[in-house]
Amino acid sequence: MAEAHGFAPTPSKRFHLTKPQNSPKLDPNPNESPWMEQLPNPPRATIHRLTLGQAQVITLLDGAQPRDSINPPFLMDKSPFEIETIAKDQNLAPGSFENSYTPTLIHLNGQVILIDTGLGAAGRGAHAGQLKTRLTEAGFAPTDVDIVAFTHCHPDHIAGVLEDGVPTFANARYVIGRREFDAWADGTEIPPQRAQNRELFLRTIAPLAPRMTFLEDTQTVVSGLVSQTAFGHSLGHMMYRLESDGQALLIWGDVTNHFVYSLQFPDSPVAFDDDQEAAKETRKRVLDMVVTDR
């Protein structure tokens, strides 16, 4: 089982690390080595394919946003010295990170299921909103999508569902957690800082209600794909478990938001989470489940 949100290819264990001819002597401090400074940034994959039994899973990079602070949103219970130590121990920049937006496409039993829709047109000025382009790169059109399943209703997961007020995925039906939909529709439990987010929900998701299926825990979306509750990051956050030919993949949305900090410190509060205590419990439960079931 693995996290599908933002996953990357696992490198082969068989590799060769060689030093270029005529390269300068390696400096004991790699951060100051002229050789390291000359290395170009590797090209970033915009789509990644994974075969899971009879299912094809494709992650689609809608975009990415550089952030110039780790605390907040992460490690908010750590001192600046602790954060710097943790980052350096993991070979990470101590004062920044990149926030990526990665919807997931599943081709299973003749059906095409899209999990989350990215930032849409609103994100295009910020190097995001590229989902339709990524679909084309992967060999699909928006009209090929049979089901759009939402993990939750934060902007980077729902804004791409409409384009100029028209549904982006014209032939799709929609699935969403009942608790998530009801919380945003009612509004009384939504944190004040999410007021604009709720307005987005009312413009984009609420009008689709007649075409929606509302999910409870462990409810089948299609054969092989089951919803599971993962409350905390949002009040009704859902994740999806994909199984095929005895293999399983957990697509968990924003249960974690960072590939190191969220995994190493699941108890640490995250500013992105609407219910921080519930989110911490969900992270620990899901990570424990992943380790137990692998």
CSV table of C-alpha atoms in Angstrom, one decimal, residues 58 93 99 221:
chain,number,residue,atom,x,y,z
A,58,ILE,CA,-1.8,7.9,-13.2
A,93,ALA,CA,16.1,23.3,2.8
A,99,ASN,CA,3.5,22.5,-2.2
A,221,VAL,CA,-17.5,3.6,-5.5
